[in-house]
Amino acid sequence: MRSRTPLPLWILAGAGVVFVSLPVVALVLRAPWDDIASSLRGAGASEALRLSLVVSLTATALSLLLGVPLAWILARSRIPGRSVLRAIVVLPIVLPPVVGGIGLLAALGRGGVVGQWLYSTFGLQLTFTTWGAILATTFVSMPLVVLATEAGLRSIDRRYEQAASALGASPRYSIRRVVLPMLGPQLAAGAVLAWARALSEFGATITFAGNLAGSTQTLPLAVYETRLSDPGGAIFLSLILVVLSVAVLVAMRDRITQAR
Amino acid sequence: MRRLVSLTIALFLLAGCAGTGDDTSELTVFAASSLSAAFTEEIGPAFEAEQEGTIVVFNFAASDSLAGQIQSEGTADVFASASGTWMDAVQDDPGVSDRRDFVQNQLVIITPPENPAGIGSIDDLANEGVQLVLAAEGVPVGDYSREALGKAGIANEAEANVVSNEEDNASVVAKIASGEGDAGIVYESDISAAAGNDVVAVEISDDVNVIATYPIAVVTGAPNADLAEEFLAFVTGPDGQATLEEYGFTPLT
Amino acid sequence: MGLHADLVARRGSFQVDVALDVDGGETLALLGPNGAGKSTVVDALIGTLELTQGVIAIDGERVDALPPEQRPIGVCFQDDLLFPRLSALENVAFPLRARKVPKAEARRRARALLQRLASAVDPSARPSSMSGGERQRVALARALAPDPRLLVLDEPFSNVDVSARPGMRTLVREVTRTFGGATVLIAHDPLDALTLADRVALLDAGRITQTGTPDEIRAAPASHYAADLVGVNLFVGELRPLGDGAATLRTTDGAITVSPGVAVVSGTRSIASLKPIDVSLHAREPEGSARNVFRGQIVEIADDGDRARVRLATRPPLTAEVTSGSVARMGLRTGGEVWASFKAVEVSLQIEGADSAQPQAGTLGR
């Protein structure tokens, strides 16, 4: 069977593949494989990896916890000003992460609008803490969950919910047993996107939570700190990130683009 | 489809074209970020006025970062580093000429306006619970800070108080100025009146303070070597030195 | 007891204003063309649409102020609307679980219903793996699960394959006959109403234009739609096999020859329908293979543009549809005698108790 894909398409696609994969290939080639053990140790790899996993997974969970109900309000409720609300919620995707970090400082820093109240009343400080890193990461990840979930909710026929209610289901039961299961694929896709974003988060984290090995230095921050003083270590840290991401993306396979 | 390809090629050419004027000379100066205020506000314009038809393009970052860029990119004419270490690195590869020290900087402790932790001297940085913000190791001011803490005999206690390793001195100032963290260590030049930051300075006594000596040099293979020499002359000349003193540095010549 | 509804409901600029009274055990069919307001009435009964004014009472208790989930209703929807991520069993158990019935009991009752109404369906199967007919059976079971006091069947056959419809109709008839509460059946196809309902209400532009038993409407159709409705030839009676694969269907006012396609036991009850267009008229006794040939007087000729409906006092009575040209050519007039014929295989047969026989090839799609 003759291919129906024209040659120019192959060439351009090939160029795209080379462009995207070349940096990764170069990393593998440049890594000082002989020194791998000491290099990783020196760069604080295990701490950074642990923190990255803790922060990204917690941020993803928080994003789902807050983002799904938010998406529901946007898709289903009739409160006025929904489009403004949606714009605000999606803003973190469009803003440079550093700007998000600065905003978080202004709000939740020790001298922040809400932060200073938290500090003086409870002695609670979020900057320079792992929770601070989690918050900064959630800030940039949640919009992805909201967008994916809202799209999913809009694609579900409302009549299923009407049917559920006619058959005796309270709104809560209907959401739990009918809507959420139907939303499954879109939720999963949103969660994966949010997690991928959380894993690579840098700007908001370093601005709001700072950079300290063991408490806030996730893999991207560690790469940035070691890149000149220990290039080999930085390359290995980068490869860890690449491997993590590829593993999850391959596991998800078509489900990200399909979402059905 | 064909239009898209043509458009892409056109954009590429346009991007590449930026900055290749023939009748204006362009001097590229890589300088440590502590020099940014002094260079962009006064020294740069003054040099341009003196050298008609010249535009000075600055690239400010932490000296370690700049050294790395010079080694991989090689478009710098002048390198002004905050430490000898990174100038040494560039001297090894790709090499420098006419290297000289042109200014000095001292360290100073900064605290937020209310000084919540009551820092009065460098020894207070060892107090329990003080939130100390430093530049990361490898960044010149980060290394100098730790050197000073070592000289004061509180290296370990202070290191335990570090809550964040920032990527450059500007980030340290930003954190302290916004009230995050109890204290930080940066250069005098970072908090001079001209810099206009909202922090309180706590002096570090001379016996433990670290003097950072800034070297400047022409990078080997510089496209505008002659112009680079002129810049070095200007910076080490009376006008340049006076400006630098205005911005909190200690002049050398 | 049963359903008493006297309501006005509005959807956008469209308004329905209807009164429905259905006794317990009775089935009322709501018939009407597209856009008549059938789904608006359904939504009002279910509670998805709020009443502008009026009452809905089930077994004497008012429900119009209650949200849908609190009304004692069971609904079988037009597109079955089985929940895609739940198995057949879970779907049927859903109304029970929603009412906090313990899981084990809910499953037990659901399993019994599935066994009775959809025995060929695997309880653990998902809707996506079932045929349209199977899904509708499960939907019917799901509607009955909560022991409702009002059963609403919203065009339950629209998603069902034409060949499976007779079987579904038999099933629904069995269900409605044993169901103690009132049943409201929404139908588009008159045959559904005529074979399943005790009474019929004709809905048009939001108002009921006529109610009555199928015979009452047939005797005095009050609208164009009603006339079209009763134009379908309907025969109810018992089958007697003829030995060559054919059978006679004996009704109270005559007998016709039909082609069951399956072996039948003598005396089996059956309902048959025949479209007027399949009845041919002849001036003289026709030759040919048609097994059904009748002679009788013309009772009425109703002209409808280029077609005409001719009612005959044959035994059994027949309605034929022919071109106006034919009427003129044959010189048909009221009171005149004419021959009518149709083929046994063109009769659509519903045999009681079986997933029944269908018209043979050639008549489907007309």
PDB file of C-alpha atoms in Angstrom, chain A residues 2-218:
ATOM      1  CA  ARG A   2       1.557   3.294  -1.066  1.00  0.00           C
ATOM      2  CA  SER A   3       1.967   5.802   1.713  1.00  0.00           C
ATOM      3  CA  ARG A   4      -0.545   8.616   1.653  1.00  0.00           C
ATOM      4  CA  THR A   5       1.788  10.937   3.515  1.00  0.00           C
ATOM      5  CA  PRO A   6       3.559  13.301   1.122  1.00  0.00           C
ATOM      6  CA  LEU A   7       7.340  13.525   1.233  1.00  0.00           C
ATOM      7  CA  PRO A   8       7.600  17.176   2.394  1.00  0.00           C
ATOM      8  CA  LEU A   9       5.578  16.215   5.445  1.00  0.00           C
ATOM      9  CA  TRP A  10       8.051  13.491   6.294  1.00  0.00           C
ATOM     10  CA  ILE A  11      10.971  15.890   5.904  1.00  0.00           C
ATOM     11  CA  LEU A  12       9.473  18.608   8.064  1.00  0.00           C
ATOM     12  CA  ALA A  13       8.343  16.107  10.678  1.00  0.00           C
ATOM     13  CA  GLY A  14      11.797  14.606  10.673  1.00  0.00           C
ATOM     14  CA  ALA A  15      13.321  18.017  11.204  1.00  0.00           C
ATOM     15  CA  GLY A  16      10.963  18.509  14.132  1.00  0.00           C
ATOM     16  CA  VAL A  17      11.975  15.211  15.698  1.00  0.00           C
ATOM     17  CA  VAL A  18      15.683  15.963  15.315  1.00  0.00           C
ATOM     18  CA  PHE A  19      15.255  19.448  16.752  1.00  0.00           C
ATOM     19  CA  VAL A  20      13.460  18.214  19.840  1.00  0.00           C
ATOM     20  CA  SER A  21      15.492  15.098  20.516  1.00  0.00           C
ATOM     21  CA  LEU A  22      18.962  16.477  19.775  1.00  0.00           C
ATOM     22  CA  PRO A  23      19.404  18.199  23.167  1.00  0.00           C
ATOM     23  CA  VAL A  24      18.404  15.031  24.979  1.00  0.00           C
ATOM     24  CA  VAL A  25      20.761  12.909  22.869  1.00  0.00           C
ATOM     25  CA  ALA A  26      23.536  15.437  23.477  1.00  0.00           C
ATOM     26  CA  LEU A  27      22.961  15.193  27.230  1.00  0.00           C
ATOM     27  CA  VAL A  28      23.364  11.454  27.109  1.00  0.00           C
ATOM     28  CA  LEU A  29      26.526  11.719  25.054  1.00  0.00           C
ATOM     29  CA  ARG A  30      28.099  14.424  27.230  1.00  0.00           C
ATOM     30  CA  ALA A  31      27.342  12.843  30.582  1.00  0.00           C
ATOM     31  CA  PRO A  32      30.474  11.716  32.436  1.00  0.00           C
ATOM     32  CA  TRP A  33      29.292   8.137  32.836  1.00  0.00           C
ATOM     33  CA  ASP A  34      32.488   7.002  34.534  1.00  0.00           C
ATOM     34  CA  ASP A  35      31.950   9.422  37.373  1.00  0.00           C
ATOM     35  CA  ILE A  36      28.259   8.899  37.735  1.00  0.00           C
ATOM     36  CA  ALA A  37      28.123   7.844  41.394  1.00  0.00           C
ATOM     37  CA  SER A  38      30.222  10.634  42.877  1.00  0.00           C
ATOM     38  CA  SER A  39      28.760  13.167  40.488  1.00  0.00           C
ATOM     39  CA  LEU A  40      25.231  12.408  41.576  1.00  0.00           C
ATOM     40  CA  ARG A  41      26.165  12.426  45.206  1.00  0.00           C
ATOM     41  CA  GLY A  42      27.936  15.740  44.922  1.00  0.00           C
ATOM     42  CA  ALA A  43      25.028  17.316  43.144  1.00  0.00           C
ATOM     43  CA  GLY A  44      22.628  16.224  45.873  1.00  0.00           C
ATOM     44  CA  ALA A  45      20.673  14.110  43.421  1.00  0.00           C
ATOM     45  CA  SER A  46      18.788  11.897  45.851  1.00  0.00           C
ATOM     46  CA  GLU A  47      17.551  14.836  47.925  1.00  0.00           C
ATOM     47  CA  ALA A  48      16.549  16.758  44.832  1.00  0.00           C
ATOM     48  CA  LEU A  49      14.753  13.746  43.390  1.00  0.00           C
ATOM     49  CA  ARG A  50      12.898  13.082  46.627  1.00  0.00           C
ATOM     50  CA  LEU A  51      11.823  16.717  46.870  1.00  0.00           C
ATOM     51  CA  SER A  52      10.779  16.815  43.234  1.00  0.00           C
ATOM     52  CA  LEU A  53       8.551  13.802  43.693  1.00  0.00           C
ATOM     53  CA  VAL A  54       7.073  15.032  46.957  1.00  0.00           C
ATOM     54  CA  VAL A  55       6.420  18.541  45.663  1.00  0.00           C
ATOM     55  CA  SER A  56       5.096  17.574  42.235  1.00  0.00           C
ATOM     56  CA  LEU A  57       2.785  14.825  43.484  1.00  0.00           C
ATOM     57  CA  THR A  58       1.409  16.908  46.346  1.00  0.00           C
ATOM     58  CA  ALA A  59       0.903  19.852  44.033  1.00  0.00           C
ATOM     59  CA  THR A  60      -0.928  17.624  41.554  1.00  0.00           C
ATOM     60  CA  ALA A  61      -3.183  16.283  44.302  1.00  0.00           C
ATOM     61  CA  LEU A  62      -3.941  19.824  45.494  1.00  0.00           C
ATOM     62  CA  SER A  63      -4.571  20.931  41.933  1.00  0.00           C
ATOM     63  CA  LEU A  64      -7.139  18.186  41.527  1.00  0.00           C
ATOM     64  CA  LEU A  65      -8.747  18.855  44.886  1.00  0.00           C
ATOM     65  CA  LEU A  66      -9.280  22.530  44.115  1.00  0.00           C
ATOM     66  CA  GLY A  67      -9.316  22.468  40.348  1.00  0.00           C
ATOM     67  CA  VAL A  68     -12.072  19.947  39.703  1.00  0.00           C
ATOM     68  CA  PRO A  69     -14.719  21.756  41.774  1.00  0.00           C
ATOM     69  CA  LEU A  70     -13.589  24.993  40.166  1.00  0.00           C
ATOM     70  CA  ALA A  71     -14.029  23.481  36.732  1.00  0.00           C
ATOM     71  CA  TRP A  72     -17.481  22.312  37.768  1.00  0.00           C
ATOM     72  CA  ILE A  73     -18.512  25.833  38.742  1.00  0.00           C
ATOM     73  CA  LEU A  74     -17.189  27.163  35.453  1.00  0.00           C
ATOM     74  CA  ALA A  75     -18.902  24.515  33.361  1.00  0.00           C
ATOM     75  CA  ARG A  76     -22.161  23.981  35.169  1.00  0.00           C
ATOM     76  CA  SER A  77     -23.156  26.870  37.376  1.00  0.00           C
ATOM     77  CA  ARG A  78     -24.842  30.046  36.281  1.00  0.00           C
ATOM     78  CA  ILE A  79     -23.108  32.572  38.505  1.00  0.00           C
ATOM     79  CA  PRO A  80     -22.363  35.825  36.711  1.00  0.00           C
ATOM     80  CA  GLY A  81     -18.817  36.719  35.740  1.00  0.00           C
ATOM     81  CA  ARG A  82     -17.808  33.180  34.793  1.00  0.00           C
ATOM     82  CA  SER A  83     -15.621  34.292  31.924  1.00  0.00           C
ATOM     83  CA  VAL A  84     -13.723  36.697  34.168  1.00  0.00           C
ATOM     84  CA  LEU A  85     -13.278  33.942  36.715  1.00  0.00           C
ATOM     85  CA  ARG A  86     -11.985  31.605  34.053  1.00  0.00           C
ATOM     86  CA  ALA A  87      -9.517  34.226  32.843  1.00  0.00           C
ATOM     87  CA  ILE A  88      -8.155  34.692  36.354  1.00  0.00           C
ATOM     88  CA  VAL A  89      -7.862  30.976  36.962  1.00  0.00           C
ATOM     89  CA  VAL A  90      -6.025  30.389  33.695  1.00  0.00           C
ATOM     90  CA  LEU A  91      -3.734  33.399  34.161  1.00  0.00           C
ATOM     91  CA  PRO A  92      -0.847  31.419  35.692  1.00  0.00           C
ATOM     92  CA  ILE A  93      -0.420  29.582  32.403  1.00  0.00           C
ATOM     93  CA  VAL A  94       0.103  32.802  30.524  1.00  0.00           C
ATOM     94  CA  LEU A  95       2.186  34.656  33.107  1.00  0.00           C
ATOM     95  CA  PRO A  96       5.918  34.068  33.394  1.00  0.00           C
ATOM     96  CA  PRO A  97       6.353  31.827  36.432  1.00  0.00           C
ATOM     97  CA  VAL A  98       8.591  34.397  38.138  1.00  0.00           C
ATOM     98  CA  VAL A  99       5.724  36.851  38.047  1.00  0.00           C
ATOM     99  CA  GLY A 100       3.607  34.240  39.747  1.00  0.00           C
ATOM    100  CA  GLY A 101       6.286  33.884  42.378  1.00  0.00           C
ATOM    101  CA  ILE A 102       6.409  37.606  42.982  1.00  0.00           C
ATOM    102  CA  GLY A 103       2.654  37.696  43.299  1.00  0.00           C
ATOM    103  CA  LEU A 104       2.719  34.842  45.784  1.00  0.00           C
ATOM    104  CA  LEU A 105       5.331  36.721  47.805  1.00  0.00           C
ATOM    105  CA  ALA A 106       3.153  39.794  47.862  1.00  0.00           C
ATOM    106  CA  ALA A 107       0.252  37.715  49.069  1.00  0.00           C
ATOM    107  CA  LEU A 108       1.653  34.973  51.219  1.00  0.00           C
ATOM    108  CA  GLY A 109       5.185  36.064  52.042  1.00  0.00           C
ATOM    109  CA  ARG A 110       6.079  36.947  55.595  1.00  0.00           C
ATOM    110  CA  GLY A 111       5.301  40.557  54.780  1.00  0.00           C
ATOM    111  CA  GLY A 112       2.510  39.707  52.412  1.00  0.00           C
ATOM    112  CA  VAL A 113      -1.084  40.843  52.481  1.00  0.00           C
ATOM    113  CA  VAL A 114      -2.345  37.602  53.979  1.00  0.00           C
ATOM    114  CA  GLY A 115       1.030  36.260  54.955  1.00  0.00           C
ATOM    115  CA  GLN A 116       1.735  38.783  57.632  1.00  0.00           C
ATOM    116  CA  TRP A 117      -1.512  37.894  59.357  1.00  0.00           C
ATOM    117  CA  LEU A 118      -0.633  34.220  59.157  1.00  0.00           C
ATOM    118  CA  TYR A 119       2.784  34.980  60.625  1.00  0.00           C
ATOM    119  CA  SER A 120       1.661  37.214  63.456  1.00  0.00           C
ATOM    120  CA  THR A 121      -1.334  35.061  64.446  1.00  0.00           C
ATOM    121  CA  PHE A 122      -0.021  31.533  63.961  1.00  0.00           C
ATOM    122  CA  GLY A 123       3.672  32.039  63.523  1.00  0.00           C
ATOM    123  CA  LEU A 124       3.151  30.357  60.171  1.00  0.00           C
ATOM    124  CA  GLN A 125       5.708  31.077  57.480  1.00  0.00           C
ATOM    125  CA  LEU A 126       5.412  29.620  53.999  1.00  0.00           C
ATOM    126  CA  THR A 127       8.501  31.013  52.294  1.00  0.00           C
ATOM    127  CA  PHE A 128      11.650  28.907  52.470  1.00  0.00           C
ATOM    128  CA  THR A 129       9.600  25.807  53.242  1.00  0.00           C
ATOM    129  CA  THR A 130       8.678  22.702  51.290  1.00  0.00           C
ATOM    130  CA  TRP A 131       5.038  23.699  51.613  1.00  0.00           C
ATOM    131  CA  GLY A 132       5.975  26.994  50.033  1.00  0.00           C
ATOM    132  CA  ALA A 133       7.410  25.096  47.085  1.00  0.00           C
ATOM    133  CA  ILE A 134       4.239  23.006  46.915  1.00  0.00           C
ATOM    134  CA  LEU A 135       2.061  26.116  46.908  1.00  0.00           C
ATOM    135  CA  ALA A 136       4.084  27.820  44.200  1.00  0.00           C
ATOM    136  CA  THR A 137       3.935  24.669  42.104  1.00  0.00           C
ATOM    137  CA  THR A 138       0.193  24.251  42.644  1.00  0.00           C
ATOM    138  CA  PHE A 139      -0.279  27.821  41.495  1.00  0.00           C
ATOM    139  CA  VAL A 140       1.107  27.030  38.058  1.00  0.00           C
ATOM    140  CA  SER A 141      -0.329  23.506  37.741  1.00  0.00           C
ATOM    141  CA  MET A 142      -3.916  24.012  38.771  1.00  0.00           C
ATOM    142  CA  PRO A 143      -4.961  25.870  35.605  1.00  0.00           C
ATOM    143  CA  LEU A 144      -4.114  22.792  33.574  1.00  0.00           C
ATOM    144  CA  VAL A 145      -6.445  20.666  35.656  1.00  0.00           C
ATOM    145  CA  VAL A 146      -9.192  23.269  35.389  1.00  0.00           C
ATOM    146  CA  LEU A 147      -8.934  23.513  31.615  1.00  0.00           C
ATOM    147  CA  ALA A 148      -8.908  19.769  31.005  1.00  0.00           C
ATOM    148  CA  THR A 149     -11.741  19.124  33.429  1.00  0.00           C
ATOM    149  CA  GLU A 150     -13.934  21.908  32.153  1.00  0.00           C
ATOM    150  CA  ALA A 151     -13.541  20.679  28.594  1.00  0.00           C
ATOM    151  CA  GLY A 152     -14.421  17.205  29.761  1.00  0.00           C
ATOM    152  CA  LEU A 153     -17.501  18.366  31.631  1.00  0.00           C
ATOM    153  CA  ARG A 154     -18.749  20.273  28.635  1.00  0.00           C
ATOM    154  CA  SER A 155     -18.448  17.192  26.493  1.00  0.00           C
ATOM    155  CA  ILE A 156     -20.648  15.106  28.766  1.00  0.00           C
ATOM    156  CA  ASP A 157     -24.282  15.008  27.737  1.00  0.00           C
ATOM    157  CA  ARG A 158     -26.291  16.781  30.422  1.00  0.00           C
ATOM    158  CA  ARG A 159     -29.111  14.352  29.943  1.00  0.00           C
ATOM    159  CA  TYR A 160     -27.207  11.703  31.877  1.00  0.00           C
ATOM    160  CA  GLU A 161     -27.402  13.880  34.941  1.00  0.00           C
ATOM    161  CA  GLN A 162     -31.076  14.543  34.301  1.00  0.00           C
ATOM    162  CA  ALA A 163     -31.639  10.820  33.968  1.00  0.00           C
ATOM    163  CA  ALA A 164     -29.796  10.156  37.194  1.00  0.00           C
ATOM    164  CA  SER A 165     -31.920  12.675  39.019  1.00  0.00           C
ATOM    165  CA  ALA A 166     -35.135  11.284  37.556  1.00  0.00           C
ATOM    166  CA  LEU A 167     -34.029   7.885  38.812  1.00  0.00           C
ATOM    167  CA  GLY A 168     -33.654   9.148  42.340  1.00  0.00           C
ATOM    168  CA  ALA A 169     -30.073  10.393  42.616  1.00  0.00           C
ATOM    169  CA  SER A 170     -29.241  13.477  44.647  1.00  0.00           C
ATOM    170  CA  PRO A 171     -26.844  15.871  42.890  1.00  0.00           C
ATOM    171  CA  ARG A 172     -23.984  14.588  45.015  1.00  0.00           C
ATOM    172  CA  TYR A 173     -24.696  10.950  44.234  1.00  0.00           C
ATOM    173  CA  SER A 174     -25.103  11.762  40.571  1.00  0.00           C
ATOM    174  CA  ILE A 175     -21.702  13.484  40.444  1.00  0.00           C
ATOM    175  CA  ARG A 176     -20.022  10.640  42.253  1.00  0.00           C
ATOM    176  CA  ARG A 177     -21.505   7.697  40.383  1.00  0.00           C
ATOM    177  CA  VAL A 178     -22.272   9.097  36.949  1.00  0.00           C
ATOM    178  CA  VAL A 179     -20.303  12.210  36.077  1.00  0.00           C
ATOM    179  CA  LEU A 180     -16.904  11.570  37.638  1.00  0.00           C
ATOM    180  CA  PRO A 181     -16.550   8.094  36.125  1.00  0.00           C
ATOM    181  CA  MET A 182     -17.419   9.528  32.710  1.00  0.00           C
ATOM    182  CA  LEU A 183     -14.881  12.269  33.327  1.00  0.00           C
ATOM    183  CA  GLY A 184     -12.155   9.716  34.047  1.00  0.00           C
ATOM    184  CA  PRO A 185     -10.048  10.037  30.901  1.00  0.00           C
ATOM    185  CA  GLN A 186     -10.075  13.835  30.907  1.00  0.00           C
ATOM    186  CA  LEU A 187      -9.251  13.936  34.598  1.00  0.00           C
ATOM    187  CA  ALA A 188      -6.337  11.609  34.064  1.00  0.00           C
ATOM    188  CA  ALA A 189      -5.042  13.694  31.177  1.00  0.00           C
ATOM    189  CA  GLY A 190      -5.371  16.874  33.236  1.00  0.00           C
ATOM    190  CA  ALA A 191      -3.584  15.278  36.161  1.00  0.00           C
ATOM    191  CA  VAL A 192      -0.692  14.130  33.994  1.00  0.00           C
ATOM    192  CA  LEU A 193      -0.314  17.529  32.378  1.00  0.00           C
ATOM    193  CA  ALA A 194      -0.422  19.177  35.782  1.00  0.00           C
ATOM    194  CA  TRP A 195       2.166  16.760  37.135  1.00  0.00           C
ATOM    195  CA  ALA A 196       4.471  17.298  34.184  1.00  0.00           C
ATOM    196  CA  ARG A 197       4.234  21.047  34.696  1.00  0.00           C
ATOM    197  CA  ALA A 198       4.784  20.630  38.425  1.00  0.00           C
ATOM    198  CA  LEU A 199       7.891  18.540  37.865  1.00  0.00           C
ATOM    199  CA  SER A 200       9.499  21.171  35.683  1.00  0.00           C
ATOM    200  CA  GLU A 201       8.441  24.166  37.774  1.00  0.00           C
ATOM    201  CA  PHE A 202      11.294  26.596  38.481  1.00  0.00           C
ATOM    202  CA  GLY A 203      10.550  30.328  38.391  1.00  0.00           C
ATOM    203  CA  ALA A 204       7.721  30.585  40.886  1.00  0.00           C
ATOM    204  CA  THR A 205       9.375  28.122  43.235  1.00  0.00           C
ATOM    205  CA  ILE A 206      12.751  29.797  43.407  1.00  0.00           C
ATOM    206  CA  THR A 207      11.146  33.213  43.800  1.00  0.00           C
ATOM    207  CA  PHE A 208       8.675  32.266  46.502  1.00  0.00           C
ATOM    208  CA  ALA A 209      10.166  29.293  48.303  1.00  0.00           C
ATOM    209  CA  GLY A 210      13.828  29.980  47.725  1.00  0.00           C
ATOM    210  CA  ASN A 211      16.519  27.412  47.022  1.00  0.00           C
ATOM    211  CA  LEU A 212      17.829  25.168  49.786  1.00  0.00           C
ATOM    212  CA  ALA A 213      18.941  21.590  49.371  1.00  0.00           C
ATOM    213  CA  GLY A 214      16.755  19.247  51.373  1.00  0.00           C
ATOM    214  CA  SER A 215      13.784  21.543  51.789  1.00  0.00           C
ATOM    215  CA  THR A 216      13.087  23.439  48.594  1.00  0.00           C
ATOM    216  CA  GLN A 217      15.688  22.438  46.035  1.00  0.00           C
ATOM    217  CA  THR A 218      13.805  20.366  43.531  1.00  0.00           C
TER     218      THR A 218
END
